[in-house]
Tab-separated table of C-alpha atoms in Angstrom:
chain	number	residue	atom	x	y	z
N	28	MET	CA	2.871	-1.452	26.969
N	29	LEU	CA	3.296	-5.226	26.659
N	30	ALA	CA	-0.378	-5.826	27.400
N	31	TYR	CA	-1.305	-3.284	24.742
N	32	ILE	CA	0.873	-5.043	22.133
N	33	ILE	CA	-0.569	-8.464	23.018
N	34	ARG	CA	-4.119	-7.126	22.750
N	35	ARG	CA	-3.393	-5.575	19.359
N	36	ILE	CA	-1.832	-8.834	18.117
N	37	LEU	CA	-4.925	-10.801	19.175
N	38	GLN	CA	-7.115	-8.282	17.361
N	39	SER	CA	-4.922	-8.650	14.276
N	40	VAL	CA	-5.294	-12.432	14.311
N	41	LEU	CA	-9.086	-12.041	14.494
N	42	VAL	CA	-9.011	-9.623	11.538
N	43	MET	CA	-6.950	-12.066	9.483
N	44	LEU	CA	-9.424	-14.873	10.190
N	45	VAL	CA	-12.347	-12.697	9.107
N	46	VAL	CA	-10.537	-11.668	5.906
N	47	ALA	CA	-9.707	-15.301	5.171
N	48	LEU	CA	-13.347	-16.313	5.626
N	49	VAL	CA	-14.704	-13.490	3.462
N	50	SER	CA	-12.201	-13.962	0.647
N	51	PHE	CA	-12.546	-17.742	0.631
N	52	ALA	CA	-16.346	-17.488	0.560
N	53	LEU	CA	-16.446	-14.862	-2.191
N	54	PHE	CA	-14.127	-16.721	-4.517
N	55	ARG	CA	-16.497	-19.706	-4.538
N	56	PHE	CA	-18.864	-17.617	-6.674
N	57	VAL	CA	-16.493	-16.006	-9.196
N	58	GLY	CA	-16.609	-18.957	-11.573
N	59	ASP	CA	-15.558	-22.544	-12.002
N	60	PRO	CA	-11.747	-22.922	-12.138
N	61	ILE	CA	-12.125	-26.311	-13.809
N	62	ASN	CA	-13.284	-24.615	-17.020
N	63	SER	CA	-9.964	-22.758	-17.356
N	64	MET	CA	-7.885	-25.817	-16.482
N	65	VAL	CA	-9.277	-28.329	-18.984
N	66	GLY	CA	-10.321	-28.110	-22.601
N	67	GLN	CA	-13.749	-28.518	-24.075
N	68	GLU	CA	-12.938	-32.104	-25.024
N	69	ALA	CA	-12.622	-33.138	-21.352
N	70	SER	CA	-15.340	-35.529	-20.227
N	71	ILE	CA	-17.557	-35.072	-17.203
N	72	ALA	CA	-15.710	-37.915	-15.465
N	73	ASP	CA	-12.369	-36.145	-15.999
N	74	ARG	CA	-13.789	-32.928	-14.629
N	75	GLU	CA	-15.150	-34.639	-11.536
N	76	ALA	CA	-11.864	-36.448	-10.965
N	77	LEU	CA	-9.969	-33.156	-11.126
N	78	ARG	CA	-12.516	-31.552	-8.826
N	79	ASP	CA	-12.016	-34.336	-6.269
N	80	GLN	CA	-8.243	-34.022	-6.591
N	81	LEU	CA	-8.405	-30.299	-5.825
N	82	GLY	CA	-10.814	-30.832	-2.931
N	83	LEU	CA	-13.540	-28.711	-4.503
N	84	ASN	CA	-16.213	-31.267	-3.652
N	85	ASP	CA	-15.439	-31.158	0.074
N	86	PRO	CA	-17.812	-29.267	2.407
N	87	PHE	CA	-17.192	-25.549	2.697
N	88	LEU	CA	-16.082	-25.637	6.345
N	89	SER	CA	-13.687	-28.469	5.591
N	90	GLN	CA	-12.172	-26.525	2.691
N	91	PHE	CA	-11.894	-23.387	4.810
N	92	ALA	CA	-10.266	-25.216	7.736
N	93	THR	CA	-7.738	-26.761	5.362
N	94	PHE	CA	-7.057	-23.372	3.780
N	95	VAL	CA	-6.499	-21.620	7.149
N	96	THR	CA	-4.298	-24.421	8.476
N	97	ARG	CA	-2.075	-24.378	5.404
N	98	ALA	CA	-2.059	-20.568	5.184
N	99	ALA	CA	-0.795	-20.346	8.779
N	100	GLN	CA	2.165	-22.453	7.615
N	101	GLY	CA	2.746	-20.286	4.539
N	102	ASP	CA	1.239	-22.871	2.183
N	103	PHE	CA	-1.482	-21.511	-0.106
N	104	GLY	CA	-1.620	-24.537	-2.355
N	105	ILE	CA	-0.902	-24.861	-6.062
N	106	SER	CA	-1.908	-22.336	-8.698
N	107	TYR	CA	-4.660	-23.755	-10.872
N	108	ARG	CA	-3.356	-21.907	-13.918
N	109	LEU	CA	0.428	-22.168	-13.612
N	110	GLN	CA	0.639	-25.422	-11.617
N	111	GLN	CA	3.246	-23.920	-9.301
N	112	PRO	CA	3.207	-23.307	-5.538
N	113	VAL	CA	1.367	-20.044	-4.885
N	114	MET	CA	3.880	-18.869	-2.296
N	115	GLU	CA	6.730	-19.258	-4.785
N	116	LEU	CA	4.810	-17.211	-7.352
N	117	ILE	CA	4.127	-14.425	-4.863
N	118	LEU	CA	7.662	-14.362	-3.484
N	119	SER	CA	9.110	-14.197	-6.991
N	120	ARG	CA	7.039	-11.072	-7.775
N	121	LEU	CA	6.956	-9.486	-4.323
N	122	PRO	CA	10.313	-7.650	-4.652
N	123	ALA	CA	9.027	-5.694	-7.665
N	124	THR	CA	5.855	-4.589	-5.845
N	125	LEU	CA	7.645	-3.716	-2.593
N	126	GLU	CA	10.346	-1.811	-4.457
N	127	LEU	CA	7.747	0.225	-6.318
N	128	ALA	CA	5.712	0.809	-3.142
N	129	LEU	CA	8.792	1.845	-1.149
N	130	VAL	CA	9.914	4.444	-3.689
N	131	SER	CA	6.358	5.746	-4.113
N	132	GLY	CA	5.848	5.970	-0.355
N	133	VAL	CA	9.129	7.810	0.219
N	134	LEU	CA	8.372	10.284	-2.570
N	135	ALA	CA	4.839	10.842	-1.293
N	136	PHE	CA	5.982	11.406	2.302
N	137	VAL	CA	9.003	13.604	1.581
N	138	PHE	CA	7.345	15.845	-0.979
N	139	GLY	CA	3.990	15.756	0.793
N	140	VAL	CA	5.440	16.954	4.099
N	141	GLY	CA	7.769	19.428	2.382
N	142	PHE	CA	5.075	21.005	0.212
N	143	GLY	CA	2.604	20.939	3.098
N	144	VAL	CA	4.937	22.837	5.409
N	145	TYR	CA	5.907	25.313	2.706
N	146	THR	CA	2.327	26.086	1.675
N	147	ALA	CA	1.371	26.529	5.342
N	148	LEU	CA	4.215	28.918	6.129
N	149	ARG	CA	3.918	30.808	2.801
N	150	ARG	CA	0.194	30.400	2.312
N	151	ASN	CA	-0.280	33.781	0.590
N	152	GLY	CA	2.604	33.441	-1.894
N	153	TRP	CA	2.096	32.730	-5.560
N	154	VAL	CA	4.282	29.638	-5.350
N	155	SER	CA	2.042	28.171	-2.655
N	156	ASN	CA	-1.066	28.963	-4.648
N	157	THR	CA	0.471	27.311	-7.700
N	158	ILE	CA	1.359	24.171	-5.712
N	159	MET	CA	-2.171	23.955	-4.299
N	160	THR	CA	-3.679	24.377	-7.744
N	161	VAL	CA	-1.430	21.775	-9.373
N	162	SER	CA	-2.070	19.379	-6.477
N	163	LEU	CA	-5.695	19.173	-7.560
N	164	ILE	CA	-4.459	17.076	-10.489
N	165	GLY	CA	-3.302	14.392	-8.097
N	166	VAL	CA	-6.759	14.231	-6.536
N	167	SER	CA	-8.938	14.688	-9.610
N	168	LEU	CA	-7.326	12.492	-12.258
N	169	PRO	CA	-7.541	8.687	-11.955
N	170	THR	CA	-4.310	6.769	-11.564
N	171	PHE	CA	-4.436	5.024	-14.930
N	172	LEU	CA	-4.926	8.339	-16.752
N	173	ILE	CA	-1.955	9.903	-14.971
N	174	GLY	CA	0.150	6.896	-15.968
N	175	VAL	CA	-0.917	7.136	-19.606
N	176	LEU	CA	-0.159	10.886	-19.682
N	177	LEU	CA	3.293	10.349	-18.197
N	178	ILE	CA	4.020	7.616	-20.746
N	179	TRP	CA	2.886	9.849	-23.585
N	180	VAL	CA	4.999	12.828	-22.470
N	181	PHE	CA	8.205	11.253	-21.146
N	182	ALA	CA	8.339	7.955	-23.061
N	183	VAL	CA	6.687	8.705	-26.407
N	184	GLU	CA	7.285	12.417	-27.048
N	185	LEU	CA	10.502	13.133	-25.141
N	186	GLN	CA	11.788	9.528	-25.099
N	187	TRP	CA	13.573	10.124	-21.810
N	188	LEU	CA	12.232	7.143	-19.868
N	189	PRO	CA	11.026	3.606	-20.682
N	190	SER	CA	7.283	3.084	-20.908
N	191	PHE	CA	6.970	-0.445	-19.529
N	192	GLY	CA	8.790	-3.212	-17.721
N	193	ARG	CA	11.167	-3.213	-14.797
N	194	GLY	CA	14.430	-2.906	-16.673
N	195	GLU	CA	17.532	-4.903	-15.837
N	196	THR	CA	17.555	-6.396	-12.341
N	197	VAL	CA	20.222	-7.836	-10.056
N	198	GLU	CA	19.630	-10.746	-7.680
N	199	ILE	CA	21.043	-10.375	-4.182
N	200	GLY	CA	20.443	-13.301	-1.857
N	201	GLY	CA	17.219	-14.306	-3.560
N	202	TRP	CA	15.963	-10.714	-3.744
N	203	THR	CA	15.781	-9.048	-7.145
N	204	THR	CA	16.307	-5.305	-7.335
N	205	GLY	CA	16.546	-2.705	-10.065
N	206	PHE	CA	18.199	-0.072	-7.865
N	207	LEU	CA	21.664	-1.192	-8.902
N	208	THR	CA	21.155	-0.825	-12.664
N	209	SER	CA	20.587	2.302	-14.711
N	210	THR	CA	17.693	0.784	-16.680
N	211	GLY	CA	16.104	-0.444	-13.460
N	212	ARG	CA	16.210	3.015	-11.886
N	213	ALA	CA	14.926	4.646	-15.070
N	214	SER	CA	12.046	2.161	-15.347
N	215	LEU	CA	11.044	2.904	-11.752
N	216	ILE	CA	10.558	6.661	-12.145
N	217	LEU	CA	7.261	6.865	-14.042
N	218	PRO	CA	5.341	4.133	-12.146
N	219	ALA	CA	6.605	5.483	-8.814
N	220	ILE	CA	5.368	8.991	-9.626
N	221	THR	CA	2.054	7.617	-10.877
N	222	LEU	CA	1.475	5.529	-7.769
N	223	GLY	CA	2.657	8.122	-5.249
N	224	LEU	CA	1.074	11.284	-6.682
N	225	TYR	CA	-2.349	10.783	-5.105
N	226	GLN	CA	-0.878	9.875	-1.702
N	227	MET	CA	1.500	12.847	-1.867
N	228	THR	CA	-1.429	15.204	-2.457
N	229	LEU	CA	-3.349	13.820	0.514
N	230	ILE	CA	-0.336	14.066	2.822
N	231	MET	CA	0.449	17.598	1.619
N	232	ARG	CA	-3.080	18.856	2.245
N	233	LEU	CA	-3.226	17.154	5.635
N	234	VAL	CA	0.118	18.611	6.732
N	235	ARG	CA	-0.928	22.076	5.543
N	236	ALA	CA	-4.266	21.954	7.365
N	237	GLU	CA	-2.747	20.613	10.600
N	238	MET	CA	0.157	23.069	10.429
N	239	LEU	CA	-2.172	26.051	10.027
N	240	GLU	CA	-4.254	24.877	12.953
N	241	VAL	CA	-1.228	24.341	15.204
N	242	LEU	CA	0.252	27.749	14.301
N	243	ARG	CA	-2.912	29.402	15.665
N	244	THR	CA	-2.674	27.751	19.094
N	245	ASP	CA	-1.741	29.613	22.272
N	246	TYR	CA	1.451	27.701	23.014
N	247	ILE	CA	2.872	28.714	19.598
N	248	LYS	CA	2.102	32.340	20.423
N	249	PHE	CA	3.756	31.861	23.810
N	250	ALA	CA	6.825	30.335	22.150
N	251	ARG	CA	7.128	33.355	19.864
N	252	ALA	CA	6.694	35.677	22.864
N	253	ARG	CA	9.630	33.955	24.549
N	254	GLY	CA	11.802	35.116	21.680
N	255	LEU	CA	12.338	31.761	19.956
N	256	SER	CA	13.365	31.912	16.323
N	257	ASN	CA	10.914	31.151	13.552
N	258	ARG	CA	12.844	27.975	12.709
N	259	ALA	CA	12.583	26.720	16.289
N	260	VAL	CA	8.883	27.540	16.500
N	261	ASN	CA	7.914	26.188	13.086
N	262	PHE	CA	9.958	22.992	13.090
N	263	GLY	CA	10.629	22.352	16.778
N	264	HIS	CA	7.097	22.930	18.022
N	265	ALA	CA	4.538	23.245	15.217
N	266	LEU	CA	5.792	20.504	12.875
N	267	LYS	CA	6.352	18.046	15.723
N	268	ASN	CA	2.742	18.345	16.867
N	269	THR	CA	1.533	18.210	13.280
N	270	MET	CA	3.174	14.828	12.687
N	271	VAL	CA	0.879	12.906	15.059
N	272	PRO	CA	-2.092	12.599	12.652
N	273	VAL	CA	0.269	12.596	9.660
N	274	ILE	CA	1.904	9.375	10.896
N	275	THR	CA	-1.486	7.666	11.019
N	276	ILE	CA	-2.514	8.744	7.531
N	277	THR	CA	0.919	7.980	6.067
N	278	GLY	CA	0.845	4.454	7.456
N	279	LEU	CA	-2.567	3.782	5.996
N	280	GLN	CA	-1.524	5.301	2.668
N	281	LEU	CA	1.522	3.014	2.536
N	282	GLY	CA	-0.811	0.052	2.823
N	283	SER	CA	-2.998	1.577	0.109
N	284	ILE	CA	0.025	1.975	-2.150
N	285	ILE	CA	0.751	-1.744	-1.923
N	286	ALA	CA	-2.900	-2.723	-2.262
N	287	PHE	CA	-3.730	-0.436	-5.177
N	288	ALA	CA	-0.517	-0.953	-7.110
N	289	ILE	CA	-2.587	-3.221	-9.365
N	290	ILE	CA	-3.599	-0.382	-11.693
N	291	THR	CA	-0.100	1.051	-11.962
N	292	GLU	CA	1.447	-2.374	-12.540
N	293	THR	CA	-1.097	-3.025	-15.286
N	294	VAL	CA	-0.482	0.298	-17.046
N	295	PHE	CA	3.314	-0.019	-16.955
N	296	GLN	CA	3.405	-3.839	-17.305
N	297	TRP	CA	5.282	-3.961	-14.022
N	298	PRO	CA	5.997	-7.606	-13.074
N	299	GLY	CA	4.614	-7.380	-9.550
N	300	VAL	CA	2.074	-9.173	-7.407
N	301	GLY	CA	-0.742	-6.920	-8.641
N	302	ALA	CA	-0.283	-8.053	-12.238
N	303	LEU	CA	-0.266	-11.662	-11.025
N	304	PHE	CA	-3.593	-11.037	-9.258
N	305	ILE	CA	-5.187	-9.543	-12.390
N	306	ASN	CA	-4.236	-12.598	-14.443
N	307	SER	CA	-5.527	-14.860	-11.671
N	308	VAL	CA	-8.924	-13.147	-11.757
N	309	ARG	CA	-9.156	-13.713	-15.504
N	310	PHE	CA	-8.511	-17.453	-15.118
N	311	VAL	CA	-10.356	-17.907	-11.778
N	312	ASP	CA	-7.148	-18.978	-10.047
N	313	VAL	CA	-8.670	-19.081	-6.554
N	314	PRO	CA	-5.514	-20.008	-4.554
N	315	VAL	CA	-3.596	-17.033	-5.960
N	316	MET	CA	-6.496	-14.615	-5.420
N	317	ALA	CA	-7.017	-15.763	-1.840
N	318	ALA	CA	-3.290	-15.580	-1.079
N	319	TYR	CA	-3.098	-12.066	-2.514
N	320	LEU	CA	-5.949	-10.776	-0.357
N	321	MET	CA	-4.456	-12.439	2.699
N	322	MET	CA	-1.123	-10.784	1.958
N	323	ILE	CA	-2.754	-7.346	1.585
N	324	ALA	CA	-4.686	-7.844	4.817
N	325	LEU	CA	-1.478	-8.843	6.601
N	326	VAL	CA	0.267	-5.710	5.281
N	327	PHE	CA	-2.530	-3.478	6.590
N	328	VAL	CA	-2.575	-5.262	9.954
N	329	ILE	CA	1.196	-4.911	10.425
N	330	ILE	CA	1.180	-1.269	9.317
N	331	ASN	CA	-1.714	-0.433	11.646
N	332	LEU	CA	0.126	-2.056	14.533
N	333	ILE	CA	3.295	-0.089	13.776
N	334	VAL	CA	1.287	3.134	13.386
N	335	ASP	CA	-0.424	2.601	16.744
N	336	LEU	CA	2.931	2.055	18.437
N	337	LEU	CA	4.419	5.152	16.777
N	338	TYR	CA	1.328	7.138	17.731
N	339	TYR	CA	1.823	5.962	21.302
N	340	ALA	CA	5.511	6.948	21.211
N	341	VAL	CA	5.062	10.355	19.547
N	342	ASP	CA	2.093	11.626	21.560
N	343	PRO	CA	2.944	11.724	25.306
N	344	ARG	CA	-0.709	12.431	26.142
N	345	LEU	CA	-1.585	8.820	25.310
N	346	ARG	CA	0.971	7.525	27.795
N	347	VAL	CA	-0.339	9.866	30.469
N	348	ASP	CA	-3.952	8.860	29.826
N	349	ARG	CA	-3.092	5.156	29.903
N	350	ALA	CA	-1.163	5.588	33.140
N	351	ALA	CA	-4.079	7.509	34.644
N	352	THR	CA	-6.558	4.748	33.761
N	353	ARG	CA	-4.397	2.166	35.531
N	354	HIS	CA	-4.487	4.220	38.706
């Protein structure tokens, strides 16, 4: 087990280096950050002096080595646009993104598994057919359109929920949260539904398909023949074996929620890391863009590692196979 974890960590480090190289190389061609930092009245000498100060005239490998060395220490430099440390900017907005991603992920998993199990066990009922039909909305409509529709219905027409912003927040030990305020919780509802609807639909359809397949297996028939109750068979045997692939997909979807929160944060003007990245692209703020991609890559790497360990813990066949290969 320890050797497996060490091997996965080494693979993760290699992935992070590749992501750093790709992102750093790509951002050299998105534009000249000097143009957004100085006015038109700046002379060529001033531009070159600023370029030397930022290290933009250094060779590519030298710039990349400096970037990796500082990034390993949590230092991504200074934002070209805001003239503030990039890590401080990200940490100040990270609570909003993680809070939104956490609520969206929990909603997607709970309702996805619940609806998936229900539609599998009651697959011929009209309620199940209605859920499957409505779920097509989560797959077919783009995220920004779902967000706009929710704003129009619940914020404009019904005026039940706010249409933008994070609401009032409370700072606890350097972490800002809206869970403890009524306006913060209300502001979280619409963006959380918008961000989690697509993931919920995928999880629901996966759980339904896996559940139907497991219910047709011989050991489920044998369990029913032994006289076990439907609850014991459905939840003690079928659902447990269904959760193995669901854990993998859910982990990847959680990473996708964090990575693709950009659209939702833009629609709802949510003050998260995604909105910071969008503004950085507009002004060619390379340090912020590179730090954002590194953060997303790190999230995916950590989630994949956790998913692999959970997969190893949930499925005993993997432990048996690994033990057999050692012998």
